[in-house]
C-alpha angles and dihedrals in degrees: 000000000000125000134186111246109216099171123057082025115238146129123299110286140186109267090230090063091052091052091046090053092051091050093053130095117293117232108248093015136293119321119261133201105283092010109189091222090061096039091055091050095047093050092048090049091048092054091057090058092059095064107129095230092053093047091052091057097035110023091172089072094063094075089050090054091052091046089059097053113126093243091055093048091047089051091054092050092049089058090061096061111122116205119224114248136189096343094313121117119199119208124192123214137175114274093230129240115009123197112203123198106184127186122265095219097063106051100194105039092091092059095060094050093042092049092053091046091050092044089057091054103259130146108236141199115189121191105213108201117244084227094059116123141234096288091060090051091052090050092052091049091052091047090054093049091051091049092068092074097032128109112265088245089076095059090043095056109031127069134173114189140172129214134156120247102308119161092194093056092047090047093052092049092045092051092050099046132088094206129020115205110199126187125179146070123332092259092050092050092047091050092052092047090060086069107082125236128216115277094260097041129090142189130253104195132190107189131173114324134180128211137190143197130223131197124195105223093210092048090050093050091049094049122098122247089255092052091049092049090050091049090052091049089050091050089049091053091047091051111031106039092083098021089264088290096114113107091239096049111108114257093188139014124223122202112205124206141047112343097250093048092045092051091049092050091048094050093047094047095051093042088056092045091051090049091050092051091047091052090051091048091231120167127168117247113255095256091051092047092052093046092050093049093048093046095044094047088047090059090048093047090054089059093247095117127051097196137013128194136175125213140179096030090313094306087122128044116186121194126189106215119226092213116032090210095050097079122166111243096184121093111265097182137275111317099014112137122182106197138193139175124230133176096232136014090238087065088070091059091075091070097047116122134185091260093058112106120170136027112194115194148189131195101008128132116236091249090057091055092046090050090052092050090050091049091050086052096197095301087123144321107091096183133043110186139159122260110285095034101075092100095039104116116228129190088241102065129168087353094304122118095219101196088054092045089052094055138057132216132231118194120209116198119199119239122253 
């Protein structure tokens, strides 16, 4: 079976040849956790993502560039240190060959996971979806430019490929890998899981997730105009970068406080968001606008929303939920915000499910956030972050510590 080799760039090749290459000897010796050859390459690649012209056209790549700074990579490696204890030494090694299947709707998510897997010394094959967008293409171009000055070990151990739906290709990669990293919707994850792994391999899956935002009405009222405008810009970035389809983008916004104060905060926030979109001249494409209208009116027709309004030439749809705990978790379209008012943030915890991932927040005291986390009691919500940080990738994602998942431990006990 033939595949398209995207990185290192090259002609279409048989998949068997790609796997043979990855199984061969590595120039300079096998990779190690924190291998300097990989660290140098990742930092050089990260610098290319911070070029002003690229950031202007793809602002979502700037956080990736900062994530790949040497200081950040060194900090991740420092977390992996295992202290010796009671005569037992613990050594950490790469897990082996990792097969990544990232989502098509979030162009950059595969780079974070792949970078951490490479940083920890693994050989990697990433299937880049043929439906991925322009940001993924820019990433691949920058990877190729950084490869020119990289150690040959990088080209020998890292592959990014593209193939259409091909069960045989997925089966061959699944049989060869030591860890399969799967991102996507529930159906996509279930479909991949029907393809067996080798006896010693396992899956690390990231299926459908839902996320929410919360605004403290008192905190909003106390904030300056500049702070409110910044919060709205942060909410915009959390929501619109990936058309609100990213797992961490808020699917609903809660306003916490007395009803009058919560209503005032809601009106002011969405007025400012509409003004921001108008200044930017943003309008949804016709297909998105139709989808959003159909989905939003569908929620209202089911009796789950009391009111529905559109603002900024339909770039924003605001729904007032009839039941604060009956929140839509499905994607309604870019710029669709079901909203509800509650007296306390802990009231929201009653609706939390295992599939819920991120709560982004504004105006809350730390003790309010801790009380919410305690009330949710681990049923869901793996991340609680301020506005503007919902899409900031972290090595601990969906409750998994990825650098640790991407490595294995060997214990050495001293003789008696």
